[in-house]
Amino acid sequence: MIKLERVPKPQELTDEIVKELIHRYKQDGSNVWNKNYIKRDLLGMSNNKCSYCECLVNEESKYMEVEHFYPKKDYPDLVVEWENLLPSCKRCNGNKLDYDPKSEPIINPCDTNPKEHLGMRLYRLLGKDDIGNNTIDILYLNEMDRLVLPRFLIGNQVQESLEDILNKIKMYQQGVLQGTRNRNIIVNGFKNLLRQGLPEKEYSATVSTVLLNDQKYSEGKDNLIQLGFWDDELNSLEISLFSIKLDTL
Ligand SMILES: [Zn+2]
């Protein structure tokens, strides 16, 4: 889970429309939030990811649902309140069901930075406090097949790529690899690795955490600095990943 910035509500969702939709929901319970313009702007806000588990929701098997942070059943006046809507995968929405965060709070990624409450150990999320633990339990964020395994697979792939680049860096330092072409392969390889942890990428919190906490990453970075290969783009990519990386607990 990563921090999301709430985008302005869709133009189509005027005060008048909101009133009309609330009225209709109260009358017949119909799914008045199920509008293309609502889904479009929610998906834009989260880069097509579930705001809780970070899986991509534009894949067929994980189609996106509009999640009501405060459940519509208990708060019908918030049924199309923009600040109450989050893009969610079917799995997370199904786990949260009608849970009311006012009873025991859970993380709303638009309001709170999840890294304040969540850490990671061996691809499992761990709560740093009651809000973190409650979020993990309510949303079942350590489901083996659907979440822990995909996190492991992407983390393992990141570590393999990191080892590959580190070997190339060593060969460059030894003079086995030389020249601009090889320099560019190394620098671009390191950049591409960091790009996998950008907020728009699937499981970016996992990738950022795995990459930046790896001893080999620090080694690679130090060597790139020594070679004079570390540049502003690498620096700004690293800053982006630091802002979402979780503490390893
Ligand atoms: Zn999800």
XYZ file of N, CA and C and ligand atoms in Angstrom:
748
model
N 0.849 -1.188 0.000
C 0.000 0.000 0.000
C 0.888 1.242 0.000
N 0.495 2.224 -0.794
C 1.274 3.466 -0.838
C 0.335 4.661 -0.685
N 0.916 5.808 -0.376
C 0.123 7.035 -0.230
C -0.428 7.449 -1.591
N -1.701 7.805 -1.634
C -2.318 8.301 -2.865
C -2.722 9.758 -2.663
N -2.602 10.533 -3.721
C -3.057 11.920 -3.665
C -4.450 11.992 -4.269
N -5.402 12.445 -3.487
C -6.786 12.567 -3.963
C -6.845 13.564 -5.116
N -7.404 13.142 -6.223
C -7.549 14.039 -7.376
C -8.910 14.737 -7.279
N -9.080 15.874 -7.986
C -10.386 16.544 -7.940
C -11.486 15.617 -8.439
N -12.690 15.815 -7.927
C -13.804 14.941 -8.325
C -14.137 15.131 -9.806
N -14.719 14.112 -10.441
C -15.045 14.236 -11.870
C -16.015 15.405 -12.104
N -15.822 16.075 -13.223
C -16.699 17.214 -13.568
C -18.156 16.796 -13.602
N -18.362 15.555 -14.046
C -19.736 15.058 -14.197
C -20.458 14.947 -12.859
N -19.680 14.831 -11.781
C -20.277 14.603 -10.462
C -20.602 15.957 -9.806
N -21.593 16.620 -10.358
C -21.977 17.938 -9.833
C -22.784 17.761 -8.540
N -22.929 18.849 -7.797
C -23.696 18.790 -6.541
C -25.117 18.285 -6.797
N -25.657 18.723 -7.928
C -27.023 18.324 -8.286
C -27.117 16.813 -8.535
N -26.146 16.312 -9.294
C -26.109 14.864 -9.587
C -25.922 14.078 -8.294
N -25.034 14.565 -7.432
C -24.783 13.880 -6.160
C -26.099 13.746 -5.385
N -26.830 14.841 -5.280
C -28.119 14.821 -4.553
C -29.076 13.799 -5.153
N -29.140 13.818 -6.487
C -30.040 12.917 -7.197
C -29.663 11.448 -6.967
N -28.345 11.170 -6.993
C -27.882 9.789 -6.821
C -28.107 9.302 -5.386
N -27.880 10.195 -4.409
C -28.124 9.818 -3.005
C -29.614 9.483 -2.834
N -30.433 10.315 -3.421
C -31.882 10.112 -3.322
C -32.277 8.749 -3.903
N -31.718 8.463 -5.085
C -32.062 7.199 -5.739
C -31.563 5.998 -4.916
N -30.357 6.139 -4.366
C -29.807 5.039 -3.563
C -30.685 4.769 -2.343
N -31.119 5.844 -1.713
C -31.953 5.676 -0.516
C -33.313 5.056 -0.858
N -33.765 5.333 -2.062
C -35.071 4.801 -2.494
C -35.019 3.318 -2.819
N -34.046 2.952 -3.678
C -34.070 1.564 -4.165
C -32.750 0.805 -3.985
N -31.761 1.428 -3.352
C -30.484 0.735 -3.095
C -29.688 0.421 -4.351
N -30.007 1.078 -5.453
C -29.302 0.741 -6.703
C -27.852 1.232 -6.670
N -27.017 0.603 -7.519
C -25.572 0.903 -7.482
C -25.256 2.203 -8.231
N -25.634 3.295 -7.608
C -25.528 4.621 -8.239
C -24.086 5.096 -8.406
N -23.149 4.433 -7.702
C -21.733 4.802 -7.798
C -21.064 4.170 -9.017
N -21.779 3.245 -9.641
C -21.184 2.471 -10.728
C -21.222 3.243 -12.047
N -20.499 4.338 -12.091
C -20.482 5.199 -13.279
C -19.093 5.140 -13.905
N -19.065 5.160 -15.241
C -17.770 5.118 -15.916
C -16.879 6.289 -15.517
N -17.471 7.482 -15.389
C -16.626 8.637 -15.063
C -16.044 8.548 -13.651
N -16.778 7.924 -12.744
C -16.240 7.740 -11.383
C -15.086 6.747 -11.417
N -15.313 5.616 -12.102
C -14.259 4.597 -12.197
C -13.026 5.146 -12.910
N -13.272 5.876 -13.981
C -12.159 6.437 -14.772
C -11.254 7.303 -13.889
N -11.859 8.228 -13.137
C -11.041 9.156 -12.357
C -10.423 8.487 -11.129
N -11.093 7.493 -10.571
C -10.489 6.750 -9.455
C -9.275 5.963 -9.940
N -9.413 5.333 -11.112
C -8.293 4.563 -11.661
C -7.124 5.471 -12.026
N -7.455 6.684 -12.499
C -6.407 7.657 -12.808
C -5.639 8.023 -11.540
N -6.370 8.148 -10.454
C -5.755 8.526 -9.169
C -4.769 7.467 -8.683
N -5.094 6.196 -8.932
C -4.262 5.113 -8.378
C -3.383 4.440 -9.432
N -3.308 5.035 -10.636
C -2.550 4.393 -11.727
C -3.030 2.969 -11.995
N -4.337 2.795 -12.033
C -4.963 1.505 -12.357
C -4.685 0.409 -11.334
N -4.402 0.829 -10.110
C -4.112 -0.181 -9.090
C -5.162 -0.147 -7.980
N -5.289 -1.282 -7.308
C -6.109 -1.331 -6.112
C -5.438 -0.443 -5.060
N -6.209 0.413 -4.418
C -5.594 1.358 -3.479
C -5.151 0.672 -2.190
N -5.558 -0.552 -1.983
C -5.140 -1.263 -0.775
C -3.979 -2.230 -1.025
N -4.137 -3.125 -2.027
C -3.115 -4.180 -2.176
C -2.146 -3.921 -3.331
N -2.406 -2.877 -4.129
C -1.504 -2.509 -5.236
C -1.475 -3.487 -6.403
N -2.459 -4.387 -6.491
C -2.510 -5.191 -7.717
C -3.110 -4.324 -8.819
N -2.781 -4.639 -10.051
C -3.382 -3.912 -11.169
C -4.829 -4.360 -11.298
N -5.729 -3.410 -11.455
C -7.138 -3.807 -11.549
C -7.684 -3.671 -12.963
N -6.785 -3.396 -13.908
C -7.282 -3.370 -15.283
C -7.084 -4.722 -15.961
N -6.688 -5.721 -15.153
C -6.642 -7.079 -15.691
C -8.026 -7.694 -15.523
N -8.383 -8.539 -16.462
C -9.748 -9.068 -16.488
C -10.171 -9.763 -15.185
N -9.234 -10.561 -14.631
C -9.609 -11.365 -13.481
C -9.750 -10.539 -12.206
N -9.258 -9.291 -12.233
C -9.252 -8.495 -11.004
C -9.981 -7.174 -11.228
N -11.120 -7.213 -11.890
C -11.713 -5.952 -12.298
C -12.015 -5.042 -11.103
N -11.983 -3.773 -11.422
C -12.041 -2.766 -10.376
C -13.440 -2.584 -9.808
N -13.483 -2.373 -8.506
C -14.741 -2.039 -7.864
C -14.584 -0.704 -7.153
N -15.688 -0.013 -7.010
C -15.661 1.250 -6.274
C -15.891 0.926 -4.803
N -14.878 1.236 -4.011
C -14.954 0.919 -2.584
C -15.390 2.169 -1.808
N -16.328 1.946 -0.884
C -16.770 3.043 -0.011
C -16.020 2.911 1.308
N -15.129 3.867 1.593
C -14.318 3.758 2.811
C -15.241 3.698 4.037
N -16.162 4.624 4.110
C -17.236 4.505 5.108
C -18.406 3.808 4.411
N -18.831 2.664 4.932
C -19.767 1.822 4.174
C -21.089 2.532 3.844
N -21.517 2.337 2.618
C -22.728 3.006 2.135
C -23.964 2.603 2.920
N -23.910 1.385 3.460
C -25.050 0.889 4.217
C -25.294 1.766 5.467
N -24.194 2.106 6.136
C -24.309 2.915 7.360
C -24.265 4.414 7.092
N -23.681 4.787 5.960
C -23.534 6.217 5.652
C -24.077 6.485 4.243
N -25.401 6.349 4.055
C -25.964 6.501 2.701
C -25.707 7.883 2.087
N -25.495 8.891 2.927
C -25.226 10.225 2.377
C -23.826 10.311 1.747
N -22.991 9.300 2.012
C -21.631 9.300 1.448
C -21.514 8.359 0.250
N -22.659 7.908 -0.275
C -22.627 6.862 -1.311
C -21.894 7.300 -2.587
N -21.949 8.589 -2.899
C -21.163 9.083 -4.043
C -20.315 10.298 -3.636
N -20.027 10.384 -2.346
C -19.133 11.447 -1.864
C -17.719 11.117 -2.343
N -17.156 12.002 -3.153
C -15.887 11.695 -3.828
C -14.793 11.267 -2.847
N -14.699 11.983 -1.720
C -13.640 11.679 -0.737
C -13.851 10.314 -0.067
N -15.031 9.747 -0.224
C -15.297 8.440 0.398
C -15.037 7.270 -0.552
N -14.693 7.571 -1.802
C -14.557 6.506 -2.804
C -13.093 6.178 -3.077
N -12.820 4.903 -3.164
C -11.455 4.438 -3.471
C -11.543 3.338 -4.534
N -10.543 3.272 -5.423
C -10.524 2.156 -6.371
C -9.997 0.916 -5.652
N -10.687 -0.193 -5.836
C -10.294 -1.393 -5.106
C -10.444 -2.609 -5.994
N -9.654 -3.639 -5.697
C -9.866 -4.901 -6.411
C -11.031 -5.625 -5.746
N -11.547 -6.598 -6.454
C -12.689 -7.361 -5.946
C -12.330 -8.049 -4.621
N -11.084 -8.543 -4.537
C -10.645 -9.263 -3.339
C -10.657 -8.367 -2.105
N -10.039 -7.187 -2.217
C -9.978 -6.275 -1.058
C -11.366 -5.755 -0.706
N -12.136 -5.388 -1.725
C -13.493 -4.886 -1.468
C -14.330 -5.959 -0.771
N -14.144 -7.201 -1.214
C -14.885 -8.315 -0.630
C -14.484 -8.586 0.817
N -13.218 -8.371 1.140
C -12.777 -8.569 2.521
C -13.251 -7.440 3.428
N -13.258 -6.251 2.895
C -13.650 -5.115 3.748
C -15.160 -5.099 3.988
N -15.907 -5.546 2.991
C -17.379 -5.612 3.097
C -17.967 -4.345 3.711
N -18.746 -4.477 4.775
C -19.381 -3.308 5.383
C -18.636 -2.819 6.621
N -17.356 -3.135 6.687
C -16.590 -2.747 7.881
C -16.593 -1.228 8.039
N -16.842 -0.785 9.263
C -16.889 0.655 9.526
C -15.583 1.105 10.194
N -14.747 1.865 9.470
C -13.457 2.295 10.032
C -13.614 3.228 11.227
N -14.836 3.678 11.481
C -15.000 4.533 12.662
C -14.993 3.692 13.936
N -15.269 2.391 13.826
C -15.222 1.553 15.023
C -13.766 1.337 15.450
N -12.967 0.788 14.558
C -11.525 0.691 14.777
C -10.893 1.137 13.470
N -10.072 2.168 13.508
C -9.569 2.743 12.251
C -8.713 1.787 11.428
N -8.823 1.943 10.121
C -7.870 1.315 9.196
C -7.281 2.440 8.333
N -6.241 2.104 7.593
C -5.553 3.132 6.795
C -6.410 3.535 5.594
N -6.616 4.842 5.438
C -7.150 5.353 4.183
C -5.952 5.943 3.437
N -5.529 5.291 2.346
C -4.276 5.717 1.700
C -4.330 7.126 1.106
N -5.523 7.702 1.012
C -5.598 9.095 0.545
C -5.341 10.073 1.693
N -5.523 9.617 2.916
C -5.373 10.519 4.065
C -4.076 10.300 4.837
N -3.615 9.053 4.841
C -2.488 8.692 5.703
C -1.419 8.003 4.868
N -0.174 8.245 5.192
C 0.876 7.496 4.503
C 0.981 6.100 5.128
N 0.661 5.057 4.338
C 0.653 3.695 4.895
C 1.961 3.300 5.569
N 3.088 3.865 5.117
C 4.373 3.439 5.683
C 4.512 3.835 7.152
N 3.668 4.769 7.595
C 3.702 5.138 9.024
C 3.157 3.999 9.889
N 2.330 3.166 9.304
C 1.660 2.116 10.082
C 2.040 0.696 9.678
N 2.686 0.554 8.517
C 2.996 -0.782 8.004
C 4.484 -0.967 7.766
N 4.974 -2.147 8.085
C 6.329 -2.525 7.726
C 6.267 -3.850 6.986
N 7.437 -4.398 6.651
C 7.448 -5.655 5.898
C 8.503 -6.605 6.446
N 8.164 -7.872 6.471
C 9.157 -8.900 6.791
C 8.887 -10.105 5.899
N 9.891 -10.470 5.118
C 9.770 -11.624 4.221
C 8.479 -11.605 3.396
N 8.226 -10.474 2.781
C 7.088 -10.304 1.867
C 5.733 -10.295 2.562
N 5.757 -10.346 3.889
C 4.505 -10.196 4.631
C 4.470 -8.801 5.225
N 3.304 -8.179 5.210
C 3.163 -6.878 5.852
C 3.011 -7.089 7.351
N 3.600 -6.190 8.123
C 3.464 -6.242 9.579
C 2.996 -4.879 10.054
N 2.072 -4.885 11.005
C 1.603 -3.611 11.543
C 2.622 -3.038 12.514
N 2.778 -1.702 12.449
C 3.641 -1.035 13.429
C 2.824 -0.598 14.634
N 1.516 -0.616 14.458
C 0.616 -0.154 15.524
C -0.769 -0.779 15.295
N -1.739 -0.378 16.093
C -3.078 -0.967 15.984
C -3.717 -0.703 14.615
N -3.533 0.502 14.092
C -4.129 0.816 12.776
C -3.533 -0.095 11.703
N -2.234 -0.276 11.758
C -1.566 -1.151 10.787
C -2.066 -2.579 10.901
N -2.100 -3.097 12.120
C -2.551 -4.487 12.318
C -3.998 -4.675 11.896
N -4.814 -3.694 12.246
C -6.231 -3.778 11.900
C -6.425 -3.761 10.377
N -5.651 -2.923 9.700
C -5.732 -2.832 8.229
C -5.373 -4.173 7.590
N -4.296 -4.777 8.091
C -3.843 -6.061 7.536
C -4.923 -7.138 7.750
N -5.505 -7.159 8.941
C -6.506 -8.197 9.247
C -7.796 -7.994 8.460
N -8.294 -6.764 8.440
C -9.569 -6.503 7.756
C -9.449 -6.780 6.256
N -8.353 -6.346 5.666
C -8.198 -6.501 4.210
C -7.478 -7.808 3.839
N -7.088 -8.574 4.847
C -6.387 -9.844 4.647
C -5.194 -9.640 3.697
N -4.325 -8.699 4.075
C -3.253 -8.275 3.176
C -2.070 -9.244 3.125
N -2.154 -10.337 3.888
C -1.113 -11.362 3.763
C -1.673 -12.669 3.212
N -2.651 -12.557 2.340
C -3.185 -13.762 1.697
C -2.081 -14.374 0.833
N -1.798 -15.631 1.088
C -0.635 -16.289 0.482
C -0.642 -16.231 -1.050
N -1.674 -16.830 -1.653
C -1.667 -16.971 -3.113
C -1.818 -15.637 -3.836
N -2.687 -14.810 -3.327
C -3.021 -13.589 -4.056
C -2.062 -12.435 -3.784
N -1.383 -12.438 -2.624
C -0.531 -11.281 -2.323
C 0.907 -11.620 -1.935
N 1.091 -12.543 -1.004
C 2.468 -12.812 -0.556
C 3.281 -13.421 -1.699
N 2.679 -14.344 -2.434
C 3.389 -14.982 -3.544
C 3.746 -13.985 -4.664
N 2.788 -13.174 -5.147
C 3.163 -12.170 -6.152
C 4.251 -11.207 -5.663
N 4.203 -10.845 -4.364
C 5.251 -9.963 -3.824
C 6.606 -10.669 -3.876
N 6.603 -11.950 -3.513
C 7.860 -12.703 -3.552
C 8.394 -12.781 -4.981
N 7.508 -13.077 -5.937
C 7.956 -13.251 -7.326
C 8.573 -11.966 -7.874
N 7.926 -10.843 -7.591
C 8.454 -9.580 -8.130
C 9.734 -9.188 -7.382
N 9.773 -9.472 -6.070
C 10.967 -9.163 -5.285
C 12.153 -9.998 -5.727
N 11.886 -11.251 -6.014
C 12.946 -12.152 -6.456
C 13.505 -11.716 -7.809
N 12.612 -11.285 -8.673
C 13.031 -10.822 -9.992
C 13.891 -9.549 -9.878
N 13.507 -8.665 -8.965
C 14.277 -7.440 -8.728
C 15.680 -7.790 -8.220
N 15.749 -8.761 -7.302
C 17.057 -9.132 -6.760
C 17.946 -9.795 -7.809
N 17.324 -10.583 -8.686
C 18.107 -11.205 -9.766
C 18.673 -10.140 -10.706
N 17.820 -9.160 -11.055
C 18.291 -8.086 -11.945
C 19.391 -7.276 -11.274
N 19.239 -7.055 -9.973
C 20.248 -6.300 -9.224
C 21.595 -7.029 -9.240
N 21.560 -8.341 -9.032
C 22.801 -9.130 -9.046
C 23.457 -9.070 -10.424
N 22.622 -9.124 -11.453
C 23.132 -9.068 -12.822
C 23.852 -7.733 -13.084
N 23.234 -6.632 -12.650
C 23.863 -5.316 -12.872
C 25.139 -5.187 -12.038
N 25.085 -5.694 -10.829
C 26.255 -5.614 -9.953
C 27.453 -6.350 -10.579
N 27.168 -7.495 -11.189
C 28.244 -8.222 -11.881
C 28.819 -7.396 -13.022
N 27.933 -6.738 -13.762
C 28.402 -5.901 -14.882
C 29.249 -4.731 -14.358
N 28.813 -4.147 -13.241
C 29.574 -3.023 -12.663
C 30.980 -3.497 -12.281
N 31.058 -4.679 -11.662
C 32.373 -5.208 -11.253
C 33.261 -5.454 -12.471
N 32.637 -6.006 -13.535
C 33.403 -6.270 -14.752
C 33.887 -4.966 -15.386
N 33.079 -3.923 -15.261
C 33.480 -2.613 -15.797
C 34.666 -2.073 -14.991
N 34.570 -2.231 -13.661
C 35.657 -1.742 -12.801
C 36.962 -2.487 -13.078
N 36.813 -3.767 -13.431
C 38.014 -4.577 -13.717
C 38.530 -4.371 -15.142
N 37.780 -3.630 -15.918
C 38.207 -3.376 -17.295
C 37.794 -4.465 -18.269
N 37.050 -5.474 -17.779
C 36.569 -6.541 -18.673
C 35.521 -5.958 -19.636
N 34.641 -5.115 -19.063
C 33.686 -4.366 -19.894
C 34.195 -2.923 -19.968
N 34.123 -2.356 -21.163
C 34.621 -0.988 -21.322
C 33.724 -0.196 -22.258
N 33.929 1.111 -22.278
C 33.321 1.953 -23.299
C 31.926 2.461 -22.960
N 31.484 3.392 -23.794
C 30.214 4.075 -23.573
C 29.030 3.109 -23.623
N 29.092 2.161 -24.551
C 27.975 1.234 -24.696
C 27.735 0.470 -23.391
N 28.801 -0.061 -22.828
C 28.668 -0.814 -21.585
C 28.308 0.090 -20.406
N 28.871 1.300 -20.414
C 28.492 2.270 -19.385
C 26.973 2.492 -19.421
N 26.439 2.686 -20.630
C 25.001 2.952 -20.766
C 24.153 1.743 -20.369
N 24.635 0.559 -20.703
C 23.899 -0.650 -20.305
C 23.783 -0.704 -18.777
N 24.875 -0.379 -18.092
C 24.881 -0.412 -16.620
C 23.957 0.672 -16.043
N 24.138 1.900 -16.502
C 23.361 3.019 -15.935
C 21.873 2.840 -16.236
N 21.560 2.475 -17.469
C 20.137 2.300 -17.810
C 19.535 1.084 -17.109
N 20.350 0.073 -16.913
C 19.890 -1.106 -16.169
C 19.529 -0.729 -14.739
N 20.366 0.086 -14.120
C 20.099 0.521 -12.742
C 18.857 1.411 -12.694
N 18.707 2.287 -13.694
C 17.521 3.153 -13.749
C 16.254 2.320 -13.926
N 16.307 1.347 -14.829
C 15.115 0.518 -15.061
C 14.716 -0.262 -13.815
N 15.718 -0.659 -13.070
C 15.458 -1.373 -11.826
C 14.710 -0.456 -10.849
N 15.199 0.772 -10.700
C 14.544 1.725 -9.805
C 13.142 2.072 -10.310
N 12.984 2.166 -11.623
C 11.665 2.515 -12.187
C 10.595 1.488 -11.822
N 11.003 0.258 -11.599
C 10.021 -0.780 -11.223
C 9.375 -0.499 -9.872
N 10.003 0.381 -9.086
C 9.439 0.698 -7.773
C 8.710 2.029 -7.746
N 8.500 2.651 -8.914
C 7.769 3.927 -8.942
C 6.300 3.702 -8.599
N 5.646 4.738 -8.042
C 4.276 4.558 -7.545
C 3.282 4.015 -8.572
N 3.534 4.240 -9.864
C 2.570 3.758 -10.863
C 2.735 2.268 -11.160
N 3.772 1.637 -10.634
C 4.019 0.228 -10.932
C 3.344 -0.691 -9.908
N 2.968 -1.869 -10.414
C 2.313 -2.836 -9.539
C 3.250 -3.223 -8.374
N 2.675 -3.347 -7.189
C 3.426 -3.728 -5.976
C 4.657 -2.840 -5.754
N 4.499 -1.544 -5.951
C 5.649 -0.633 -5.843
C 6.207 -0.574 -4.422
N 5.356 -0.732 -3.412
C 5.869 -0.704 -2.030
C 6.819 -1.880 -1.809
N 6.443 -3.045 -2.347
C 7.303 -4.232 -2.202
C 8.626 -4.029 -2.928
N 8.556 -3.577 -4.185
C 9.771 -3.411 -4.977
C 10.707 -2.397 -4.311
N 10.147 -1.267 -3.873
C 10.976 -0.233 -3.221
C 11.631 -0.774 -1.964
N 10.854 -1.529 -1.190
C 11.364 -2.068 0.071
C 12.474 -3.081 -0.182
N 12.214 -4.004 -1.093
C 13.199 -5.057 -1.379
C 14.488 -4.451 -1.947
N 14.323 -3.542 -2.878
C 15.496 -2.987 -3.564
C 16.340 -2.129 -2.618
N 15.709 -1.150 -1.981
C 16.493 -0.195 -1.201
C 17.053 -0.798 0.089
N 16.468 -1.886 0.560
C 17.005 -2.508 1.772
C 18.055 -3.570 1.470
N 18.318 -3.813 0.193
C 19.291 -4.841 -0.172
C 20.714 -4.270 -0.095
N 21.575 -4.984 0.607
C 22.983 -4.574 0.740
C 23.625 -4.383 -0.634
N 23.185 -5.224 -1.591
C 23.763 -5.146 -2.942
C 23.379 -3.838 -3.642
N 22.225 -3.281 -3.265
C 21.826 -1.998 -3.849
C 22.824 -0.920 -3.419
N 23.131 -0.874 -2.113
C 24.071 0.135 -1.595
C 25.439 -0.039 -2.244
N 25.827 -1.310 -2.394
C 27.118 -1.600 -3.026
C 27.146 -1.080 -4.468
N 26.057 -1.381 -5.198
C 25.952 -0.934 -6.592
C 25.978 0.580 -6.691
N 25.228 1.228 -5.799
C 25.172 2.692 -5.818
C 26.552 3.279 -5.528
N 27.237 2.760 -4.497
C 28.576 3.263 -4.159
C 29.521 3.119 -5.355
N 29.444 1.979 -6.020
C 30.320 1.766 -7.176
C 29.991 2.716 -8.321
N 28.699 2.967 -8.527
C 28.315 3.909 -9.592
C 28.824 5.314 -9.273
N 28.775 5.685 -7.994
C 29.286 7.011 -7.591
C 30.796 7.086 -7.857
N 31.491 6.007 -7.464
C 32.952 5.976 -7.689
C 33.304 6.095 -9.170
N 32.488 5.443 -9.989
C 32.746 5.483 -11.439
C 32.298 6.806 -12.074
N 31.603 7.642 -11.282
C 31.083 8.901 -11.820
C 29.840 8.704 -12.663
N 29.150 7.560 -12.464
C 27.955 7.231 -13.268
C 26.653 7.665 -12.587
N 26.721 7.992 -11.308
C 25.487 8.343 -10.575
C 25.050 9.731 -11.022
N 23.819 9.853 -11.551
C 23.383 11.155 -12.065
C 22.083 11.627 -11.399
N 21.622 12.796 -11.829
C 20.434 13.408 -11.205
C 19.196 12.527 -11.342
N 19.076 11.842 -12.497
C 17.888 11.011 -12.696
C 17.886 9.840 -11.709
N 19.044 9.227 -11.536
C 19.136 8.136 -10.559
C 18.785 8.655 -9.166
N 19.275 9.851 -8.874
C 19.003 10.441 -7.569
C 17.511 10.676 -7.351
N 16.839 11.224 -8.357
C 15.409 11.521 -8.159
C 14.579 10.227 -8.147
N 15.010 9.221 -8.920
C 14.312 7.929 -8.846
C 14.437 7.355 -7.434
N 15.637 7.450 -6.875
C 15.860 6.900 -5.537
C 15.004 7.623 -4.495
N 14.883 8.945 -4.649
C 14.068 9.724 -3.699
C 12.603 9.258 -3.766
N 12.101 9.023 -5.002
C 10.708 8.554 -5.150
C 10.507 7.225 -4.433
N 11.466 6.325 -4.591
C 11.320 4.998 -3.965
C 11.427 5.077 -2.441
N 12.294 5.979 -1.955
C 12.428 6.135 -0.505
C 11.118 6.592 0.117
N 10.351 7.386 -0.646
C 9.108 7.916 -0.076
C 8.041 6.833 0.090
N 8.170 5.693 -0.572
C 7.147 4.644 -0.419
C 7.680 3.357 0.207
N 8.973 3.256 0.313
C 9.562 2.024 0.880
C 9.114 1.834 2.326
N 8.850 0.591 2.677
C 8.447 0.275 4.057
C 9.671 -0.089 4.875
N 9.565 0.091 6.174
C 10.654 -0.362 7.039
C 10.588 -1.884 7.103
N 11.753 -2.521 7.127
C 11.724 -3.983 7.336
C 11.775 -4.218 8.839
N 10.811 -4.984 9.308
C 10.667 -5.169 10.756
C 11.172 -6.550 11.168
Zn -6.732 -5.133 -3.550
